[in-house]
Short mmCIF file of C-alpha atoms and ligand atoms in Angstrom, two decimals:
data_model
loop_
_atom_site.label_atom_id
_atom_site.label_comp_id
_atom_site.label_asym_id
_atom_site.label_seq_id
_atom_site.Cartn_x
_atom_site.Cartn_y
_atom_site.Cartn_z
CA MET A 1 -2.71 -2.90 13.58
CA ARG A 2 -4.91 -2.18 16.52
CA GLU A 3 -8.33 -3.73 16.61
CA VAL A 4 -11.13 -1.45 15.53
CA LYS A 5 -13.85 -0.99 17.85
CA ASP A 6 -17.55 -1.93 16.78
CA ILE A 7 -19.48 1.19 17.67
CA THR A 8 -22.88 -0.12 16.26
CA ALA A 9 -24.17 -1.16 19.89
CA MET A 10 -23.30 1.87 21.53
CA SER A 11 -25.53 4.75 22.45
CA VAL A 12 -25.36 8.17 20.75
CA ASP A 13 -23.37 9.67 23.69
CA GLU A 14 -21.03 6.88 23.94
CA ARG A 15 -20.13 7.20 20.25
CA ILE A 16 -19.56 10.88 20.72
CA ALA A 17 -17.19 9.99 23.52
CA TYR A 18 -15.43 7.79 21.15
CA ALA A 19 -15.29 10.54 18.62
CA LYS A 20 -13.81 12.91 21.07
CA ALA A 21 -11.20 10.28 22.21
CA ASN A 22 -10.39 9.29 18.67
CA SER A 23 -10.31 12.69 16.73
CA PRO A 24 -9.05 16.29 17.26
CA LEU A 25 -12.78 17.39 17.72
CA THR A 26 -13.80 19.36 20.75
CA GLU A 27 -16.93 18.55 23.07
CA GLU A 28 -18.56 21.80 21.49
CA GLU A 29 -18.05 20.72 17.93
CA LEU A 30 -19.50 17.34 18.90
CA GLN A 31 -22.46 18.82 20.60
CA MET A 32 -23.19 21.00 17.50
CA ILE A 33 -23.46 17.87 15.47
CA LYS A 34 -25.67 16.00 18.00
CA GLU A 35 -28.11 18.98 18.39
CA GLY A 36 -28.10 19.67 14.66
CA SER A 37 -27.47 23.25 15.35
CA ALA A 38 -24.64 23.75 12.77
CA LEU A 39 -26.61 25.43 10.16
CA THR A 40 -29.07 28.19 11.15
CA THR A 41 -31.65 29.37 8.68
CA ASP A 42 -30.05 32.78 8.69
CA ARG A 43 -26.72 31.20 7.43
CA ALA A 44 -28.59 28.98 4.99
CA ASP A 45 -30.29 32.16 3.51
CA GLN A 46 -26.76 33.40 2.66
CA MET A 47 -26.00 29.98 0.89
CA VAL A 48 -28.93 29.61 -1.72
CA GLU A 49 -31.89 31.43 -2.87
CA ASN A 50 -35.49 31.37 -1.45
CA VAL A 51 -34.72 29.80 1.75
CA ILE A 52 -37.37 29.23 4.33
CA GLY A 53 -35.45 26.78 6.59
CA VAL A 54 -33.07 24.02 6.81
CA TYR A 55 -33.41 20.14 6.23
CA PHE A 56 -31.75 17.57 8.45
CA LEU A 57 -30.22 14.25 7.72
CA PRO A 58 -28.56 11.65 9.90
CA TYR A 59 -24.81 12.23 10.67
CA SER A 60 -22.79 9.04 11.33
CA ILE A 61 -19.34 8.00 11.78
CA ALA A 62 -17.44 5.25 10.29
CA PRO A 63 -14.34 4.28 12.66
CA GLY A 64 -11.34 2.44 11.68
CA PHE A 65 -10.34 3.81 8.17
CA VAL A 66 -6.67 3.24 7.65
CA ILE A 67 -5.55 5.21 4.24
CA ASN A 68 -1.99 5.53 3.63
CA GLY A 69 -1.12 4.11 6.96
CA LYS A 70 -2.97 6.84 8.73
CA GLU A 71 -5.95 5.72 10.90
CA MET A 72 -9.20 8.12 10.90
CA ILE A 73 -12.78 8.29 11.78
CA VAL A 74 -14.73 9.39 8.55
CA PRO A 75 -18.09 11.21 8.74
CA MET A 76 -20.83 10.13 6.75
CA VAL A 77 -24.15 11.89 6.16
CA GLY A 78 -26.99 9.99 4.40
CA GLU A 79 -30.59 8.44 4.78
CA GLU A 80 -30.01 4.87 3.75
CA PRO A 81 -29.96 2.34 6.60
CA TYR A 82 -27.06 -0.18 6.36
CA VAL A 83 -24.74 1.88 4.56
CA THR A 84 -22.52 3.14 7.36
CA LYS A 85 -22.50 -0.38 8.92
CA SER A 86 -21.36 -2.25 5.80
CA THR A 87 -18.77 0.52 4.75
CA THR A 88 -17.54 0.18 8.16
CA SER A 89 -17.35 -3.54 8.00
CA GLY A 90 -15.41 -3.02 4.51
CA ALA A 91 -13.02 -0.62 6.32
CA ARG A 92 -12.42 -2.99 9.17
CA LEU A 93 -11.54 -5.73 6.71
CA ALA A 94 -9.13 -3.45 4.78
CA ALA A 95 -7.58 -2.32 8.11
CA ALA A 96 -6.82 -5.82 9.40
CA ASN A 97 -4.89 -6.27 6.01
CA GLY A 98 -2.97 -2.79 6.19
CA GLY A 99 -5.72 -0.46 4.91
CA PHE A 100 -6.01 1.33 1.71
CA THR A 101 -3.38 2.78 -0.37
CA ALA A 102 -4.50 5.82 -2.39
CA SER A 103 -3.09 8.55 -4.53
CA THR A 104 -4.12 11.31 -6.95
CA THR A 105 -3.16 13.00 -10.24
CA GLY A 106 -3.31 16.51 -8.72
CA SER A 107 -6.20 19.08 -9.05
CA PHE A 108 -6.37 19.57 -12.71
CA MET A 109 -9.72 20.49 -14.24
CA ILE A 110 -10.99 21.12 -17.67
CA GLY A 111 -12.67 24.25 -18.71
CA GLN A 112 -14.32 24.18 -22.17
CA ILE A 113 -14.74 26.79 -24.89
CA GLN A 114 -17.07 25.94 -27.80
CA MET A 115 -16.34 27.69 -31.07
CA LEU A 116 -18.77 28.04 -34.06
CA ASN A 117 -18.32 29.37 -37.50
CA ILE A 118 -14.81 28.13 -38.03
CA GLU A 119 -14.15 27.76 -41.51
CA ASN A 120 -10.90 25.79 -41.47
CA PRO A 121 -11.30 24.06 -38.21
CA GLU A 122 -7.81 22.13 -38.29
CA THR A 123 -6.01 25.26 -39.25
CA ALA A 124 -7.80 26.98 -36.38
CA ARG A 125 -6.77 24.33 -33.87
CA LEU A 126 -3.12 24.75 -34.80
CA LYS A 127 -3.24 28.61 -34.70
CA ILE A 128 -4.70 28.33 -31.12
CA LEU A 129 -2.00 25.89 -30.08
CA GLU A 130 0.52 28.13 -31.60
CA ASP A 131 -0.86 31.10 -29.49
CA LYS A 132 -1.98 29.21 -26.45
CA GLN A 133 0.16 31.20 -24.23
CA ARG A 134 -2.24 34.41 -24.82
CA LEU A 135 -5.12 32.21 -23.68
CA ILE A 136 -3.19 31.02 -20.46
CA GLU A 137 -2.39 34.64 -19.68
CA ALA A 138 -5.99 35.86 -20.14
CA ALA A 139 -7.12 33.19 -17.92
CA ASN A 140 -4.64 33.56 -15.19
CA LYS A 141 -5.32 37.44 -14.86
CA VAL A 142 -8.87 36.75 -13.43
CA ASP A 143 -7.65 34.74 -10.49
CA PRO A 144 -4.33 35.99 -9.12
CA VAL A 145 -4.96 34.47 -5.75
CA LEU A 146 -5.25 30.94 -7.26
CA VAL A 147 -2.04 31.83 -9.31
CA SER A 148 -0.32 32.92 -6.05
CA PHE A 149 -1.13 29.61 -4.51
CA GLY A 150 0.66 27.75 -7.33
CA GLY A 151 -2.39 27.13 -9.50
CA GLY A 152 -4.09 28.60 -12.65
CA CYS A 153 -4.24 27.64 -16.10
CA THR A 154 -1.23 25.60 -17.16
CA ASP A 155 -2.00 24.21 -20.63
CA VAL A 156 -4.53 24.40 -23.65
CA GLU A 157 -5.68 21.34 -25.74
CA VAL A 158 -7.81 21.73 -28.88
CA ARG A 159 -9.98 19.18 -30.80
CA THR A 160 -12.28 19.34 -33.62
CA ILE A 161 -15.71 17.54 -33.34
CA GLU A 162 -18.37 16.48 -35.81
CA THR A 163 -21.84 17.41 -34.23
CA MET A 164 -25.48 17.30 -35.79
CA THR A 165 -25.10 21.11 -36.25
CA GLY A 166 -21.75 20.71 -37.97
CA GLN A 167 -18.10 20.90 -37.21
CA MET A 168 -16.99 22.55 -33.89
CA VAL A 169 -13.52 23.49 -32.51
CA ILE A 170 -13.63 22.75 -28.73
CA ILE A 171 -10.72 24.27 -26.62
CA HIS A 172 -9.99 22.83 -23.31
CA LEU A 173 -8.00 25.03 -20.57
CA ILE A 174 -6.36 22.85 -18.29
CA ILE A 175 -6.68 24.56 -14.73
CA ASN A 176 -4.78 23.64 -11.63
CA VAL A 177 -7.50 24.46 -8.93
CA CYS A 178 -5.35 23.38 -5.89
CA ASP A 179 -7.65 22.93 -2.78
CA ALA A 180 -10.86 24.14 -4.49
CA MET A 181 -13.50 22.23 -6.23
CA GLY A 182 -12.74 25.05 -8.73
CA ALA A 183 -16.14 25.42 -10.43
CA GLN A 184 -16.11 29.36 -10.26
CA ALA A 185 -12.47 30.02 -11.10
CA ILE A 186 -12.71 27.59 -14.14
CA ASN A 187 -15.89 29.43 -15.46
CA ALA A 188 -14.32 32.87 -14.85
CA MET A 189 -11.11 31.68 -16.70
CA VAL A 190 -12.79 30.27 -19.82
CA GLU A 191 -14.96 33.51 -20.09
CA ALA A 192 -11.71 35.68 -19.88
CA ALA A 193 -9.93 33.36 -22.57
CA ALA A 194 -12.73 33.30 -24.88
CA PRO A 195 -12.39 36.78 -26.75
CA ILE A 196 -8.70 35.73 -27.39
CA ALA A 197 -9.67 32.64 -29.07
CA GLU A 198 -12.09 34.42 -31.21
CA GLU A 199 -9.34 36.94 -32.13
CA ILE A 200 -7.00 34.12 -32.99
CA THR A 201 -9.32 32.23 -35.17
CA GLY A 202 -12.00 34.83 -36.44
CA GLY A 203 -14.78 32.49 -35.13
CA LYS A 204 -17.60 32.94 -32.61
CA THR A 205 -17.50 31.30 -29.10
CA ASN A 206 -20.69 29.82 -27.69
CA LEU A 207 -20.48 27.84 -24.26
CA LYS A 208 -17.82 28.45 -22.05
CA VAL A 209 -18.10 26.26 -18.85
CA LEU A 210 -16.06 23.51 -16.95
CA SER A 211 -16.34 20.03 -17.66
CA ASN A 212 -17.40 17.46 -14.93
CA TYR A 213 -15.62 14.73 -16.79
CA ALA A 214 -12.51 15.56 -14.80
CA ILE A 215 -10.03 13.16 -16.22
CA TYR A 216 -7.02 15.01 -14.99
CA ARG A 217 -8.39 14.86 -11.57
CA LEU A 218 -8.48 11.33 -10.92
CA ALA A 219 -8.28 9.69 -7.26
CA ARG A 220 -7.18 6.02 -6.99
CA ALA A 221 -7.43 3.43 -3.98
CA ARG A 222 -6.52 -0.23 -3.96
CA VAL A 223 -6.60 -2.81 -1.13
CA CYS A 224 -5.63 -6.39 -0.57
CA ILE A 225 -7.63 -8.80 1.50
CA LYS A 226 -6.03 -12.10 2.64
CA LYS A 227 -8.48 -15.20 1.40
CA GLU A 228 -8.58 -16.32 4.95
CA ASP A 229 -10.35 -13.16 6.23
CA LEU A 230 -12.87 -13.71 3.39
CA GLY A 231 -13.72 -17.22 4.37
CA GLY A 232 -11.43 -18.84 1.93
CA GLU A 233 -10.26 -18.72 -1.80
CA GLU A 234 -13.88 -19.72 -2.88
CA ASN A 235 -15.17 -16.48 -1.79
CA VAL A 236 -12.15 -14.65 -3.31
CA ASP A 237 -13.40 -16.28 -6.79
CA LYS A 238 -17.01 -15.29 -6.14
CA PHE A 239 -15.83 -11.58 -5.75
CA VAL A 240 -14.09 -11.94 -9.05
CA SER A 241 -16.88 -13.23 -10.84
CA ALA A 242 -19.07 -10.41 -9.15
CA TYR A 243 -16.64 -8.11 -10.75
CA ALA A 244 -16.86 -9.85 -14.16
CA PHE A 245 -20.59 -9.51 -14.18
CA ALA A 246 -20.31 -5.73 -13.39
CA ALA A 247 -17.67 -5.54 -16.08
CA ALA A 248 -19.91 -7.25 -18.65
CA ASP A 249 -23.38 -6.06 -17.84
CA PRO A 250 -24.46 -2.35 -17.58
CA PHE A 251 -27.55 -3.31 -15.50
CA ARG A 252 -25.12 -4.75 -12.89
CA ALA A 253 -22.52 -2.07 -13.18
CA ALA A 254 -25.29 0.51 -12.39
CA THR A 255 -26.10 -1.19 -9.27
CA ASN A 256 -22.47 -1.99 -8.25
CA ASN A 257 -21.45 1.70 -8.84
CA LYS A 258 -24.60 2.95 -6.77
CA GLY A 259 -23.16 0.68 -3.92
CA VAL A 260 -19.95 2.69 -4.28
CA MET A 261 -21.63 5.85 -4.31
CA ASN A 262 -23.42 4.92 -1.01
CA GLY A 263 -19.96 5.25 0.49
CA MET A 264 -18.64 8.34 -1.27
CA ILE A 265 -21.57 10.66 -1.50
CA PRO A 266 -22.12 10.70 2.35
CA VAL A 267 -18.51 11.92 2.72
CA VAL A 268 -19.11 14.35 -0.07
CA VAL A 269 -22.17 15.85 1.80
CA ALA A 270 -20.47 15.78 5.13
CA THR A 271 -17.64 18.03 3.84
CA GLY A 272 -19.93 20.48 2.13
CA ASN A 273 -18.97 19.26 -1.46
CA ASP A 274 -21.11 19.25 -4.66
CA THR A 275 -22.43 15.70 -4.99
CA ARG A 276 -23.80 16.06 -8.56
CA ALA A 277 -20.40 17.16 -9.81
CA VAL A 278 -19.07 13.98 -8.04
CA GLU A 279 -21.66 11.72 -9.58
CA SER A 280 -21.50 13.14 -13.11
CA GLY A 281 -17.52 12.78 -13.04
CA VAL A 282 -17.80 9.15 -11.82
CA HIS A 283 -20.65 7.91 -14.26
CA SER A 284 -19.08 9.74 -17.25
CA TYR A 285 -15.73 7.86 -16.35
CA ALA A 286 -17.49 4.53 -15.92
CA ALA A 287 -18.57 4.91 -19.55
CA ARG A 288 -15.28 6.17 -20.79
CA ASN A 289 -14.61 2.94 -23.05
CA GLY A 290 -18.09 3.53 -24.86
CA ARG A 291 -20.11 1.25 -22.76
CA TYR A 292 -21.15 1.89 -19.08
CA SER A 293 -19.18 -0.45 -16.88
CA THR A 294 -17.97 -0.92 -13.25
CA ILE A 295 -15.69 1.69 -11.33
CA THR A 296 -14.35 -0.89 -9.09
CA ILE A 297 -12.22 -3.87 -10.08
CA TRP A 298 -11.49 -7.22 -8.03
CA GLU A 299 -8.72 -9.63 -9.01
CA LYS A 300 -7.18 -12.69 -7.57
CA ASN A 301 -3.48 -12.52 -6.85
CA ASN A 302 -0.87 -15.32 -7.22
CA ASN A 303 -1.38 -16.16 -3.38
CA GLY A 304 -5.26 -16.58 -3.93
CA ASP A 305 -5.79 -13.15 -1.95
CA LEU A 306 -8.23 -10.47 -3.22
CA GLU A 307 -6.90 -7.33 -4.67
CA GLY A 308 -9.45 -4.57 -5.22
CA MET A 309 -9.24 -0.99 -6.59
CA ILE A 310 -10.88 2.13 -7.86
CA GLU A 311 -10.04 5.01 -10.11
CA VAL A 312 -12.52 7.94 -10.68
CA PRO A 313 -12.55 11.64 -11.21
CA MET A 314 -13.05 13.52 -7.90
CA ALA A 315 -13.55 17.37 -7.99
CA VAL A 316 -13.95 18.12 -4.15
CA GLY A 317 -12.40 20.97 -2.35
CA THR A 318 -11.29 21.83 1.05
CA VAL A 319 -11.49 25.70 0.54
CA GLY A 320 -14.33 28.00 -0.50
CA GLY A 321 -18.03 27.34 -1.15
CA THR A 322 -20.08 25.46 1.46
CA THR A 323 -16.89 23.67 2.82
CA LYS A 324 -15.87 26.88 4.45
CA PHE A 325 -19.33 28.25 5.07
CA HIS A 326 -21.11 25.16 6.51
CA PRO A 327 -19.90 24.79 10.06
CA ALA A 328 -20.78 20.90 10.14
CA ALA A 329 -18.53 20.73 6.91
CA GLN A 330 -15.59 22.16 8.91
CA VAL A 331 -16.28 19.66 11.76
CA SER A 332 -16.11 16.85 9.17
CA LEU A 333 -12.91 17.98 7.86
CA LYS A 334 -11.26 18.45 11.27
CA MET A 335 -12.68 15.03 12.40
CA MET A 336 -10.48 13.27 9.53
CA GLY A 337 -7.39 15.74 10.12
CA ILE A 338 -7.81 16.90 6.47
CA THR A 339 -6.88 20.30 5.11
CA LYS A 340 -5.93 19.53 1.49
CA ALA A 341 -8.33 18.51 -1.39
CA ASP A 342 -5.83 15.93 -2.45
CA ASP A 343 -6.13 14.24 1.00
CA LEU A 344 -9.94 14.50 0.90
CA GLU A 345 -10.04 12.75 -2.65
CA LYS A 346 -8.08 10.02 -1.40
CA VAL A 347 -10.48 9.40 1.66
CA ILE A 348 -13.53 9.49 -0.72
CA VAL A 349 -12.36 6.87 -3.16
CA SER A 350 -11.26 4.63 -0.37
CA VAL A 351 -14.61 4.84 1.41
CA GLY A 352 -16.24 4.09 -2.00
CA LEU A 353 -14.01 0.88 -2.29
CA ALA A 354 -14.90 -0.04 1.38
CA ALA A 355 -18.43 0.40 0.79
CA ASN A 356 -18.07 -1.92 -2.29
CA LEU A 357 -16.09 -4.36 -0.32
CA GLY A 358 -18.73 -4.42 2.67
CA VAL A 359 -21.63 -4.87 0.47
CA LEU A 360 -20.01 -7.54 -2.06
CA TYR A 361 -18.92 -9.52 1.13
CA SER A 362 -22.49 -9.75 2.14
CA LEU A 363 -23.74 -10.58 -1.59
CA VAL A 364 -21.32 -13.48 -2.01
CA THR A 365 -22.00 -14.99 1.51
CA VAL A 366 -25.10 -14.45 3.56
CA GLY A 367 -26.72 -12.20 1.00
CA LEU A 368 -28.15 -8.60 1.50
CA HIS A 369 -31.33 -9.31 3.26
CA GLY A 370 -29.81 -11.67 5.92
CA ASP A 371 -27.00 -9.06 6.60
CA PHE A 372 -29.69 -6.05 6.67
CA GLU A 373 -31.92 -7.86 9.16
CA SER A 374 -28.77 -8.49 11.49
CA ALA A 375 -27.95 -4.88 11.02
CA ARG A 376 -31.36 -3.82 12.10
CA LYS A 377 -31.11 -5.86 15.38
C1 LIG B 401 -28.04 -0.69 -2.21
O1 LIG B 401 -28.22 0.68 -1.85
C2 LIG B 401 -26.63 -0.85 -3.01
C3 LIG B 401 -26.53 -2.24 -3.49
O2 LIG B 401 -27.46 -2.62 -4.19
C4 LIG B 401 -25.07 -2.30 -4.07
C5 LIG B 401 -24.75 -3.50 -4.74
O3 LIG B 401 -25.58 -4.32 -5.40
O4 LIG B 401 -23.58 -3.75 -5.22
C6 LIG B 401 -26.32 -3.17 -2.17
#
């Protein structure tokens, strides 16, 4: 594995030259980022309502990420000092140990249909399942383009739930959104399928909208760091007890997970994706066992080395929406050589794990303040 360059001491122009030499980006694309000219007010006015201008944030690069054997520079857009530096040091530790191994479950999202006024909820549940093909067909009719790319509604699940206003039947459409984040397609599909559900059950539908608790769109990453690279087995034990603390205590879990999001969210922003969708998916998954807990796990293996991993919902896209419309988002994807949502999901979870690795290494050794002071020098 080749040595990853430390670019912290470089000037902005030297970093731009580094990015040009180590990514497919052109001089013009990099200059556009340097000048902050990617998003004009006219273009912004086509994105959201009531625009009067644009707002700028620092655009940094984290070099030396190795993910599934591929080396890349990762773009990070955010305001917090120290984050890019500590994420990069996590990435460097990982690269020296073979890098991150990442995988995904595929781009399957859930669209929910809430049904009210159902007299026999369990009978209704079975009737919907018996006739699920009709719902799938109605949903797929509204997005023939997605279907032509191999996506669309693939299955239907039904649950009955007890609520403070009575029992409800909740239908889930399972939708393969391919390379999109998918919100628009999902919302259109649940709306199209709802009348069929009413016909089948005689009930009334209320909310029809996607769920951000994207349990069928998980991304995972893991890394193994030799004890020697962490200053010995004693520090491996400290990592494991830091994990145990976060696993047992929601106060620590919230801060641990915030540190993970410090790595993930800047990549989500840099690629024009929806930060709130990612945050809500990750935090709801962190509470999946009934209590809020850590989304990263650190274990010691038989050699005394450190094994780290993360598994979270990751609903991001590489087509449609801001990703396509914001020129800087296009530059960010090109910098990493990414065209598929699946590959972007793998990068984002790896960056989250790198951020956690970098920060925990500081916390179990010199402490955060000491490291922060040296980062500012
Ligand atoms: C600060 O933005 C994030 C940390 O608090 C994360 C952590 O404590 O793991 C340093």
